[in-house]
CSV table of N, CA, C and O in Angstrom, one decimal:
chain,number,residue,atom,x,y,z
A,1,MET,N,202.7,42.7,-13.6
A,1,MET,CA,203.0,44.1,-12.8
A,1,MET,C,202.1,43.9,-11.5
A,1,MET,O,202.5,44.2,-10.5
A,2,LYS,N,200.9,43.5,-11.7
A,2,LYS,CA,199.8,43.3,-10.7
A,2,LYS,C,200.3,42.3,-9.7
A,2,LYS,O,200.3,42.4,-8.5
A,3,LYS,N,201.0,41.2,-10.0
A,3,LYS,CA,201.5,40.2,-9.3
A,3,LYS,C,202.7,40.9,-8.4
A,3,LYS,O,202.7,40.5,-7.2
A,4,LYS,N,203.5,41.7,-8.9
A,4,LYS,CA,204.7,42.3,-8.2
A,4,LYS,C,204.1,43.3,-7.1
A,4,LYS,O,204.6,43.2,-6.0
A,5,VAL,N,203.2,44.0,-7.5
A,5,VAL,CA,202.5,44.9,-6.6
A,5,VAL,C,201.8,44.1,-5.4
A,5,VAL,O,202.0,44.4,-4.2
A,6,LEU,N,201.2,43.0,-5.7
A,6,LEU,CA,200.4,42.3,-4.7
A,6,LEU,C,201.5,41.7,-3.9
A,6,LEU,O,201.3,41.7,-2.6
A,7,LEU,N,202.6,41.1,-4.4
A,7,LEU,CA,203.5,40.4,-3.5
A,7,LEU,C,204.3,41.3,-2.7
A,7,LEU,O,204.6,41.2,-1.7
A,8,SER,N,204.5,42.6,-3.1
A,8,SER,CA,205.2,43.7,-2.4
A,8,SER,C,204.3,44.2,-1.3
A,8,SER,O,205.0,44.4,-0.1
A,9,MET,N,203.1,44.1,-1.4
A,9,MET,CA,202.1,44.5,-0.4
A,9,MET,C,202.0,43.4,0.7
A,9,MET,O,202.1,43.7,2.0
A,10,ILE,N,202.1,42.1,0.2
A,10,ILE,CA,202.0,41.2,1.3
A,10,ILE,C,203.3,41.1,2.0
A,10,ILE,O,203.4,40.9,3.3
A,11,VAL,N,204.5,41.3,1.4
A,11,VAL,CA,205.8,41.3,2.1
A,11,VAL,C,205.9,42.4,3.1
A,11,VAL,O,206.3,42.3,4.2
A,12,THR,N,205.3,43.6,2.6
A,12,THR,CA,205.5,44.8,3.5
A,12,THR,C,204.4,44.7,4.6
A,12,THR,O,204.9,44.9,5.9
A,13,PHE,N,203.2,44.0,4.5
A,13,PHE,CA,202.3,43.8,5.4
A,13,PHE,C,202.9,42.9,6.5
A,13,PHE,O,202.9,43.1,7.7
A,14,SER,N,203.4,41.8,5.9
A,14,SER,CA,204.0,40.8,7.0
A,14,SER,C,205.2,41.1,7.7
A,14,SER,O,205.4,40.8,8.8
A,15,LEU,N,206.0,42.2,7.2
A,15,LEU,CA,207.1,42.8,8.0
A,15,LEU,C,206.8,43.5,9.0
A,15,LEU,O,207.3,43.6,10.2
A,16,PHE,N,205.6,44.3,8.9
A,16,PHE,CA,205.3,45.3,9.9
A,16,PHE,C,204.0,45.0,10.8
A,16,PHE,O,203.6,45.6,11.7
A,17,TYR,N,203.4,43.8,10.6
A,17,TYR,CA,202.3,43.4,11.3
A,17,TYR,C,202.9,42.8,12.7
A,17,TYR,O,203.7,41.8,12.5
A,18,PRO,N,202.5,43.2,13.7
A,18,PRO,CA,202.9,42.4,15.0
A,18,PRO,C,202.4,41.1,15.2
A,18,PRO,O,201.4,40.7,15.0
A,19,VAL,N,203.4,40.2,15.4
A,19,VAL,CA,203.2,38.7,15.4
A,19,VAL,C,203.5,38.4,16.9
A,19,VAL,O,204.6,38.8,17.5
A,20,LYS,N,202.7,37.6,17.6
A,20,LYS,CA,202.9,37.2,18.9
A,20,LYS,C,203.6,35.8,19.0
A,20,LYS,O,202.9,35.0,18.4
A,21,SER,N,204.7,35.6,19.5
A,21,SER,CA,205.3,34.3,19.3
A,21,SER,C,204.9,33.4,20.5
A,21,SER,O,204.6,34.0,21.6
A,22,GLN,N,204.7,32.1,20.4
A,22,GLN,CA,204.3,31.2,21.4
A,22,GLN,C,205.5,30.7,22.2
A,22,GLN,O,206.4,30.3,21.5
A,23,ASP,N,205.2,30.7,23.4
A,23,ASP,CA,206.4,30.2,24.2
A,23,ASP,C,206.1,28.8,24.3
A,23,ASP,O,205.2,28.2,24.9
A,24,LEU,N,207.1,27.9,23.8
A,24,LEU,CA,207.0,26.3,23.9
A,24,LEU,C,207.3,25.8,25.3
A,24,LEU,O,207.0,24.5,25.5
A,25,LYS,N,207.8,26.6,26.1
A,25,LYS,CA,208.0,26.2,27.5
A,25,LYS,C,206.8,26.0,28.3
A,25,LYS,O,206.0,27.0,28.3
A,26,PRO,N,206.6,24.9,29.1
A,26,PRO,CA,205.6,24.7,29.9
A,26,PRO,C,205.6,25.9,31.0
A,26,PRO,O,206.6,26.2,31.5
A,27,GLU,N,204.4,26.4,31.4
A,27,GLU,CA,204.3,27.3,32.4
A,27,GLU,C,204.6,26.7,33.8
A,27,GLU,O,204.1,25.7,34.1
A,28,LYS,N,205.5,27.3,34.5
A,28,LYS,CA,205.9,26.5,35.7
A,28,LYS,C,204.9,27.0,36.9
A,28,LYS,O,204.4,28.0,36.9
A,29,SER,N,204.4,25.9,37.5
A,29,SER,CA,203.3,26.1,38.5
A,29,SER,C,204.1,26.7,39.9
A,29,SER,O,205.1,26.4,40.3
A,30,LYS,N,203.3,27.7,40.4
A,30,LYS,CA,203.8,28.2,41.6
A,30,LYS,C,203.3,27.4,42.9
A,30,LYS,O,202.2,27.0,42.9
A,31,PRO,N,204.1,27.3,43.9
A,31,PRO,CA,203.7,26.5,45.0
A,31,PRO,C,202.6,27.3,45.9
A,31,PRO,O,202.6,28.6,45.9
A,32,GLU,N,201.5,26.6,46.4
A,32,GLU,CA,200.5,27.3,47.0
A,32,GLU,C,200.5,26.8,48.4
A,32,GLU,O,200.9,25.6,48.6
A,33,LEU,N,200.1,27.7,49.3
A,33,LEU,CA,200.0,27.4,50.8
A,33,LEU,C,198.6,27.7,51.1
A,33,LEU,O,198.2,28.8,50.9
A,34,SER,N,197.9,26.8,51.6
A,34,SER,CA,196.5,27.0,51.9
A,34,SER,C,196.3,26.1,53.4
A,34,SER,O,197.0,25.1,53.4
A,35,LEU,N,195.1,26.5,53.8
A,35,LEU,CA,194.7,25.8,55.1
A,35,LEU,C,193.3,25.3,54.9
A,35,LEU,O,192.4,26.1,54.2
A,36,GLU,N,193.1,24.1,55.1
A,36,GLU,CA,191.7,23.3,54.9
A,36,GLU,C,191.2,22.7,56.1
A,36,GLU,O,192.0,21.8,56.5
A,37,GLY,N,190.2,22.8,56.6
A,37,GLY,CA,189.8,22.1,57.7
A,37,GLY,C,189.1,23.1,58.7
A,37,GLY,O,188.8,24.1,58.6
A,38,MET,N,188.9,22.5,60.0
A,38,MET,CA,188.3,23.3,61.0
A,38,MET,C,189.2,23.4,62.3
A,38,MET,O,189.7,22.3,62.6
A,39,LEU,N,189.3,24.6,62.8
A,39,LEU,CA,190.1,24.7,64.1
A,39,LEU,C,189.0,25.4,65.1
A,39,LEU,O,188.5,26.4,64.7
A,40,GLY,N,189.1,24.8,66.3
A,40,GLY,CA,188.1,25.3,67.2
A,40,GLY,C,188.8,25.3,68.6
A,40,GLY,O,189.7,24.7,69.0
A,41,VAL,N,188.0,25.9,69.6
A,41,VAL,CA,188.4,25.9,70.9
A,41,VAL,C,187.0,25.6,71.8
A,41,VAL,O,186.0,26.1,71.4
A,42,SER,N,187.1,24.8,73.0
A,42,SER,CA,186.1,24.4,73.6
A,42,SER,C,186.3,24.6,75.2
A,42,SER,O,187.5,24.5,75.5
A,43,PHE,N,185.3,24.8,76.0
A,43,PHE,CA,185.6,25.0,77.3
A,43,PHE,C,184.6,24.3,78.3
A,43,PHE,O,183.5,24.2,77.8
A,44,GLY,N,185.0,23.9,79.4
A,44,GLY,CA,184.2,23.2,80.3
A,44,GLY,C,184.6,23.4,81.8
A,44,GLY,O,185.4,24.3,81.9
A,45,LYS,N,184.0,22.7,82.6
A,45,LYS,CA,184.4,23.1,84.1
A,45,LYS,C,186.0,22.5,84.3
A,45,LYS,O,186.3,21.4,84.1
A,46,ASP,N,186.7,23.4,84.6
A,46,ASP,CA,188.2,23.3,84.9
A,46,ASP,C,188.9,22.5,83.6
A,46,ASP,O,189.7,21.8,83.7
A,47,PHE,N,188.5,22.9,82.4
A,47,PHE,CA,188.8,22.1,81.0
A,47,PHE,C,188.6,23.3,80.0
A,47,PHE,O,187.7,24.0,79.8
A,48,TYR,N,189.7,23.2,79.2
A,48,TYR,CA,189.7,23.7,77.9
A,48,TYR,C,190.5,22.9,76.8
A,48,TYR,O,191.4,22.3,77.2
A,49,ALA,N,190.1,23.2,75.6
A,49,ALA,CA,190.7,22.3,74.6
A,49,ALA,C,190.9,23.1,73.3
A,49,ALA,O,189.9,24.0,72.9
A,50,MET,N,191.9,22.8,72.5
A,50,MET,CA,192.1,23.2,71.1
A,50,MET,C,191.7,22.0,70.2
A,50,MET,O,192.3,20.9,70.4
A,51,ASN,N,190.7,22.1,69.4
A,51,ASN,CA,190.2,20.9,68.6
A,51,ASN,C,190.4,21.3,67.0
A,51,ASN,O,190.4,22.4,66.6
A,52,VAL,N,190.6,20.1,66.5
A,52,VAL,CA,190.8,20.1,64.9
A,52,VAL,C,189.9,19.3,64.4
A,52,VAL,O,189.5,18.2,64.8
A,53,GLY,N,189.1,19.7,63.3
A,53,GLY,CA,187.9,19.0,62.8
A,53,GLY,C,188.5,17.7,62.0
A,53,GLY,O,189.4,17.7,61.2
A,54,GLY,N,187.9,16.6,62.6
A,54,GLY,CA,188.4,15.3,62.0
A,54,GLY,C,187.2,14.9,61.1
A,54,GLY,O,186.4,15.7,60.6
A,55,PRO,N,187.0,13.8,60.8
A,55,PRO,CA,186.0,13.1,60.0
A,55,PRO,C,184.6,13.4,60.7
A,55,PRO,O,184.6,13.4,61.7
A,56,ALA,N,183.6,13.6,59.8
A,56,ALA,CA,182.5,13.8,60.4
A,56,ALA,C,181.3,13.4,59.2
A,56,ALA,O,181.4,13.2,58.1
A,57,LEU,N,180.1,13.3,59.7
A,57,LEU,CA,179.0,12.9,59.0
A,57,LEU,C,177.8,14.1,59.2
A,57,LEU,O,177.5,14.4,60.2
A,58,PHE,N,177.4,14.4,58.0
A,58,PHE,CA,176.5,15.6,58.0
A,58,PHE,C,175.3,15.4,57.3
A,58,PHE,O,175.1,14.7,56.5
A,59,LEU,N,174.2,16.2,57.8
A,59,LEU,CA,173.0,16.4,57.2
A,59,LEU,C,173.0,17.7,56.6
A,59,LEU,O,173.1,18.8,57.4
A,60,VAL,N,173.0,18.0,55.3
A,60,VAL,CA,173.0,19.1,54.7
A,60,VAL,C,171.6,19.7,54.6
A,60,VAL,O,170.9,19.2,53.9
A,61,ILE,N,171.6,20.9,55.2
A,61,ILE,CA,170.1,21.5,55.3
A,61,ILE,C,170.2,22.4,54.0
A,61,ILE,O,168.9,22.3,53.3
A,62,ASN,N,171.0,23.2,53.8
A,62,ASN,CA,171.2,24.1,52.6
A,62,ASN,C,172.5,24.4,52.2
A,62,ASN,O,173.4,24.0,53.0
A,63,GLU,N,172.7,25.1,51.6
A,63,GLU,CA,174.1,25.6,51.0
A,63,GLU,C,175.0,26.3,52.3
A,63,GLU,O,176.1,26.1,52.3
A,64,ASN,N,174.3,26.9,53.2
A,64,ASN,CA,174.9,27.4,54.3
A,64,ASN,C,175.0,26.8,55.6
A,64,ASN,O,175.6,27.0,56.6
A,65,VAL,N,174.0,25.8,55.8
A,65,VAL,CA,173.9,25.1,57.2
A,65,VAL,C,174.0,23.6,57.1
A,65,VAL,O,173.4,22.9,56.2
A,66,LYS,N,174.7,23.1,58.0
A,66,LYS,CA,174.9,21.7,58.0
A,66,LYS,C,174.9,21.2,59.5
A,66,LYS,O,175.4,22.0,60.3
A,67,VAL,N,174.3,20.2,59.8
A,67,VAL,CA,174.2,19.5,61.1
A,67,VAL,C,174.9,18.3,61.1
A,67,VAL,O,174.7,17.3,60.2
A,68,GLY,N,175.7,17.9,62.0
A,68,GLY,CA,176.4,16.7,62.1
A,68,GLY,C,177.0,16.1,63.3
A,68,GLY,O,176.9,16.8,64.4
A,69,ILE,N,177.7,15.0,63.4
A,69,ILE,CA,178.6,14.5,64.3
A,69,ILE,C,179.9,14.2,63.9
A,69,ILE,O,179.9,13.6,62.6
A,70,GLY,N,180.9,14.6,64.7
A,70,GLY,CA,182.3,14.2,64.0
A,70,GLY,C,183.3,14.0,65.1
A,70,GLY,O,183.1,14.1,66.5
A,71,ALA,N,184.5,13.5,64.8
A,71,ALA,CA,185.6,13.2,65.6
A,71,ALA,C,186.4,14.5,65.7
A,71,ALA,O,186.6,15.4,64.7
A,72,LEU,N,187.0,14.9,66.9
A,72,LEU,CA,187.9,16.1,67.0
A,72,LEU,C,189.1,15.7,67.8
A,72,LEU,O,189.0,15.7,69.0
A,73,PRO,N,190.1,15.4,67.0
A,73,PRO,CA,191.5,15.3,67.7
A,73,PRO,C,191.7,16.5,68.5
A,73,PRO,O,191.6,17.7,67.9
A,74,SER,N,192.1,16.5,69.8
A,74,SER,CA,192.2,17.6,70.6
A,74,SER,C,193.5,17.6,71.5
A,74,SER,O,193.9,16.6,71.9
A,75,ILE,N,194.1,18.9,71.8
A,75,ILE,CA,194.9,19.1,72.9
A,75,ILE,C,194.1,19.7,73.9
A,75,ILE,O,193.5,20.8,73.7
A,76,TYR,N,194.3,19.2,75.1
A,76,TYR,CA,193.4,19.8,76.3
A,76,TYR,C,194.3,20.2,77.4
A,76,TYR,O,195.3,19.6,77.6
A,77,VAL,N,193.7,21.0,78.3
A,77,VAL,CA,194.3,21.3,79.6
A,77,VAL,C,193.1,20.8,80.6
A,77,VAL,O,191.9,21.3,80.6
A,78,LEU,N,193.1,19.9,81.6
A,78,LEU,CA,192.3,19.7,82.6
A,78,LEU,C,193.0,19.8,84.0
A,78,LEU,O,193.8,19.0,84.2
A,79,ASN,N,192.4,20.7,84.8
A,79,ASN,CA,193.0,20.9,86.1
A,79,ASN,C,194.5,21.0,86.1
A,79,ASN,O,195.1,20.7,86.8
A,80,GLY,N,194.9,21.9,85.1
A,80,GLY,CA,196.2,22.2,85.0
A,80,GLY,C,197.2,21.3,84.3
A,80,GLY,O,198.4,21.5,84.2
A,81,LYS,N,196.7,20.1,83.9
A,81,LYS,CA,197.5,18.9,83.3
A,81,LYS,C,197.1,19.1,81.7
A,81,LYS,O,196.0,19.1,81.4
A,82,THR,N,198.1,18.9,80.8
A,82,THR,CA,197.8,18.8,79.5
A,82,THR,C,197.8,17.5,79.0
A,82,THR,O,198.4,16.5,79.5
A,83,GLY,N,197.1,17.2,77.9
A,83,GLY,CA,197.1,15.8,77.4
A,83,GLY,C,196.4,16.0,75.9
A,83,GLY,O,196.1,17.0,75.4
A,84,ALA,N,196.5,14.9,75.1
A,84,ALA,CA,195.8,14.8,73.9
A,84,ALA,C,194.7,13.7,73.8
A,84,ALA,O,194.9,12.7,74.6
A,85,ARG,N,193.7,13.9,73.3
A,85,ARG,CA,192.6,12.9,73.2
A,85,ARG,C,191.7,13.1,72.0
A,85,ARG,O,191.6,14.4,71.5
A,86,LEU,N,191.1,12.1,71.7
A,86,LEU,CA,190.1,12.1,70.6
A,86,LEU,C,188.8,12.5,71.1
A,86,LEU,O,188.2,11.6,71.9
A,87,GLY,N,188.1,13.7,70.7
A,87,GLY,CA,186.7,13.9,71.3
A,87,GLY,C,185.7,13.5,70.3
A,87,GLY,O,186.1,13.4,69.0
A,88,VAL,N,184.5,13.4,70.7
A,88,VAL,CA,183.4,13.2,69.6
A,88,VAL,C,182.5,14.4,69.9
A,88,VAL,O,182.3,14.9,71.1
A,89,SER,N,181.8,15.0,68.8
A,89,SER,CA,181.1,16.2,69.1
A,89,SER,C,180.0,16.4,68.0
A,89,SER,O,180.1,16.0,66.9
A,90,PRO,N,178.6,16.6,68.7
A,90,PRO,CA,177.8,17.1,67.7
A,90,PRO,C,178.2,18.5,67.2
A,90,PRO,O,179.1,19.2,67.9
A,91,ARG,N,177.8,18.9,66.0
A,91,ARG,CA,178.2,20.2,65.3
A,91,ARG,C,177.0,20.7,64.5
A,91,ARG,O,176.4,20.1,63.8
A,92,VAL,N,177.2,22.0,64.4
A,92,VAL,CA,176.1,22.7,63.6
A,92,VAL,C,177.2,23.8,62.9
A,92,VAL,O,177.8,24.6,63.6
A,93,ASP,N,177.2,23.6,61.5
A,93,ASP,CA,178.1,24.5,60.7
A,93,ASP,C,177.1,25.5,60.1
A,93,ASP,O,176.2,25.3,59.4
A,94,PHE,N,177.5,26.9,60.2
A,94,PHE,CA,176.7,27.7,59.5
A,94,PHE,C,177.9,28.8,58.7
A,94,PHE,O,178.7,29.3,59.5
A,95,LYS,N,177.8,28.6,57.3
A,95,LYS,CA,178.9,29.1,56.6
A,95,LYS,C,180.3,28.6,57.1
A,95,LYS,O,180.6,27.4,57.2
A,96,ASN,N,181.1,29.7,57.6
A,96,ASN,CA,182.5,29.2,58.2
A,96,ASN,C,182.4,29.0,59.7
A,96,ASN,O,183.7,28.6,60.1
A,97,LEU,N,181.3,29.4,60.4
A,97,LEU,CA,181.5,29.1,61.8
A,97,LEU,C,180.9,27.8,62.1
A,97,LEU,O,180.0,27.3,61.7
A,98,VAL,N,181.5,27.4,63.2
A,98,VAL,CA,181.0,25.9,63.6
A,98,VAL,C,180.9,26.0,65.2
A,98,VAL,O,181.5,26.3,65.9
A,99,LEU,N,179.6,25.5,65.5
A,99,LEU,CA,179.3,25.4,67.0
A,99,LEU,C,179.4,24.0,67.4
A,99,LEU,O,179.0,23.0,66.7
A,100,ILE,N,180.4,23.7,68.3
A,100,ILE,CA,180.6,22.2,68.8
A,100,ILE,C,180.4,22.0,70.3
A,100,ILE,O,180.3,23.0,71.0
A,101,ALA,N,180.3,20.8,70.6
A,101,ALA,CA,180.0,20.4,72.0
A,101,ALA,C,180.9,19.1,72.2
A,101,ALA,O,180.1,18.1,72.3
A,102,PRO,N,181.9,19.2,72.2
A,102,PRO,CA,182.9,17.9,72.3
A,102,PRO,C,182.8,17.3,73.7
A,102,PRO,O,182.6,18.0,74.8
A,103,PHE,N,182.8,15.9,73.7
A,103,PHE,CA,183.0,15.1,75.1
A,103,PHE,C,184.1,14.2,74.7
A,103,PHE,O,184.3,13.9,73.7
A,104,PHE,N,184.6,14.0,75.9
A,104,PHE,CA,186.0,13.2,76.1
A,104,PHE,C,185.8,12.1,77.1
A,104,PHE,O,185.3,12.6,78.2
A,105,HIS,N,186.3,11.0,76.8
A,105,HIS,CA,186.3,9.9,77.8
A,105,HIS,C,187.5,10.0,78.7
A,105,HIS,O,188.7,10.1,78.1
A,106,LYS,N,187.5,10.1,80.0
A,106,LYS,CA,188.7,10.0,80.9
A,106,LYS,C,188.9,8.6,81.4
A,106,LYS,O,187.9,8.1,82.2
A,107,ASP,N,189.8,7.8,80.9
A,107,ASP,CA,189.9,6.4,81.1
A,107,ASP,C,190.1,6.1,82.7
A,107,ASP,O,189.6,5.0,83.2
A,108,THR,N,191.0,6.8,83.4
A,108,THR,CA,191.4,6.7,84.8
A,108,THR,C,190.1,6.6,85.7
A,108,THR,O,190.1,5.7,86.5
A,109,SER,N,189.4,7.6,85.4
A,109,SER,CA,188.1,7.6,86.5
A,109,SER,C,186.8,7.2,85.7
A,109,SER,O,185.9,7.2,86.3
A,110,ASP,N,186.9,6.8,84.6
A,110,ASP,CA,185.8,6.3,83.7
A,110,ASP,C,184.6,7.3,83.9
A,110,ASP,O,183.4,6.9,84.1
A,111,GLU,N,185.0,8.6,83.5
A,111,GLU,CA,184.1,9.7,83.5
A,111,GLU,C,184.2,10.3,82.2
A,111,GLU,O,185.1,10.1,81.3
A,112,TRP,N,183.0,11.1,81.7
A,112,TRP,CA,182.9,11.9,80.4
A,112,TRP,C,183.2,13.3,80.9
A,112,TRP,O,182.7,13.8,81.8
A,113,ILE,N,184.0,14.0,80.1
A,113,ILE,CA,184.2,15.4,80.3
A,113,ILE,C,183.5,16.2,79.1
A,113,ILE,O,183.8,15.9,77.9
A,114,TRP,N,182.7,17.1,79.3
A,114,TRP,CA,181.9,17.7,78.5
A,114,TRP,C,182.6,19.2,78.4
A,114,TRP,O,182.9,19.8,79.1
A,115,SER,N,182.2,19.7,77.1
A,115,SER,CA,182.6,21.2,76.8
A,115,SER,C,181.7,21.7,75.7
A,115,SER,O,181.3,21.1,75.0
A,116,VAL,N,181.9,23.0,75.6
A,116,VAL,CA,181.1,23.6,74.3
A,116,VAL,C,182.2,24.7,73.9
A,116,VAL,O,183.1,25.2,74.5
A,117,GLY,N,181.9,24.9,72.5
A,117,GLY,CA,182.9,25.8,71.9
A,117,GLY,C,182.5,26.2,70.4
A,117,GLY,O,181.5,25.9,70.0
A,118,LEU,N,183.5,27.2,69.9
A,118,LEU,CA,183.3,27.6,68.6
A,118,LEU,C,184.4,27.2,67.6
A,118,LEU,O,185.6,27.0,68.2
A,119,GLY,N,184.1,27.0,66.4
A,119,GLY,CA,185.4,26.8,65.5
A,119,GLY,C,185.2,27.5,64.2
A,119,GLY,O,184.1,28.3,64.0
A,120,TYR,N,186.2,27.5,63.4
A,120,TYR,CA,186.2,28.4,62.2
A,120,TYR,C,186.6,27.4,61.1
A,120,TYR,O,187.7,26.6,61.3
A,121,LYS,N,186.1,27.2,60.0
A,121,LYS,CA,186.4,26.6,58.8
A,121,LYS,C,187.0,27.3,57.8
A,121,LYS,O,186.8,28.2,57.3
A,122,PHE,N,188.3,26.6,57.5
A,122,PHE,CA,189.2,27.2,56.5
A,122,PHE,C,188.9,26.3,55.2
A,122,PHE,O,188.8,25.3,55.2
A,123,HIS,N,188.8,27.0,54.0
A,123,HIS,CA,188.5,26.5,52.8
A,123,HIS,C,189.9,26.8,51.8
A,123,HIS,O,190.2,27.8,51.8
A,124,LYS,N,190.0,25.8,51.1
A,124,LYS,CA,191.1,25.8,50.0
A,124,LYS,C,190.5,26.7,48.9
A,124,LYS,O,189.3,26.6,48.6
A,125,LYS,N,191.4,27.7,48.5
A,125,LYS,CA,190.9,28.6,47.2
A,125,LYS,C,190.7,27.7,46.1
A,125,LYS,O,191.4,26.8,45.7
A,126,GLN,N,189.4,28.0,45.5
A,126,GLN,CA,189.1,27.3,44.2
A,126,GLN,C,189.9,27.8,43.1
A,126,GLN,O,190.2,28.9,42.9
A,127,ALA,N,190.4,27.0,42.2
A,127,ALA,CA,191.3,27.3,41.0
A,127,ALA,C,190.2,27.8,39.9
A,127,ALA,O,189.1,27.8,39.9
A,128,LYS,N,190.8,29.0,39.5
A,128,LYS,CA,190.2,29.7,38.4
A,128,LYS,C,190.3,29.3,37.1
A,128,LYS,O,191.2,28.4,36.7
């Protein structure tokens, strides 16, 4: 008799106890769109450029400050004429803001074009 009561309690309990089923299908990953890198603008005499942060070498001062030098692929306007050129720039990064001073070599006249500007660093979101 005790076995029947125990068995009926187990059956009743298992019928009414909520059970979460496991989904055996792998979770589909959602495509992510993010921007990573530095975008900046710089200005000089009769000159302005949109710069993209390229490779750089840094001295890390602390978590928020880095000082370095890097390459800046750039689209520029000089005396009303547009072009594309690779610039070289010292840079100071403070959190997401970047102070840049890119200089570009003009081959035809063998002169250097200097400018100064600001940039903003975009970071890919960290996975949780």
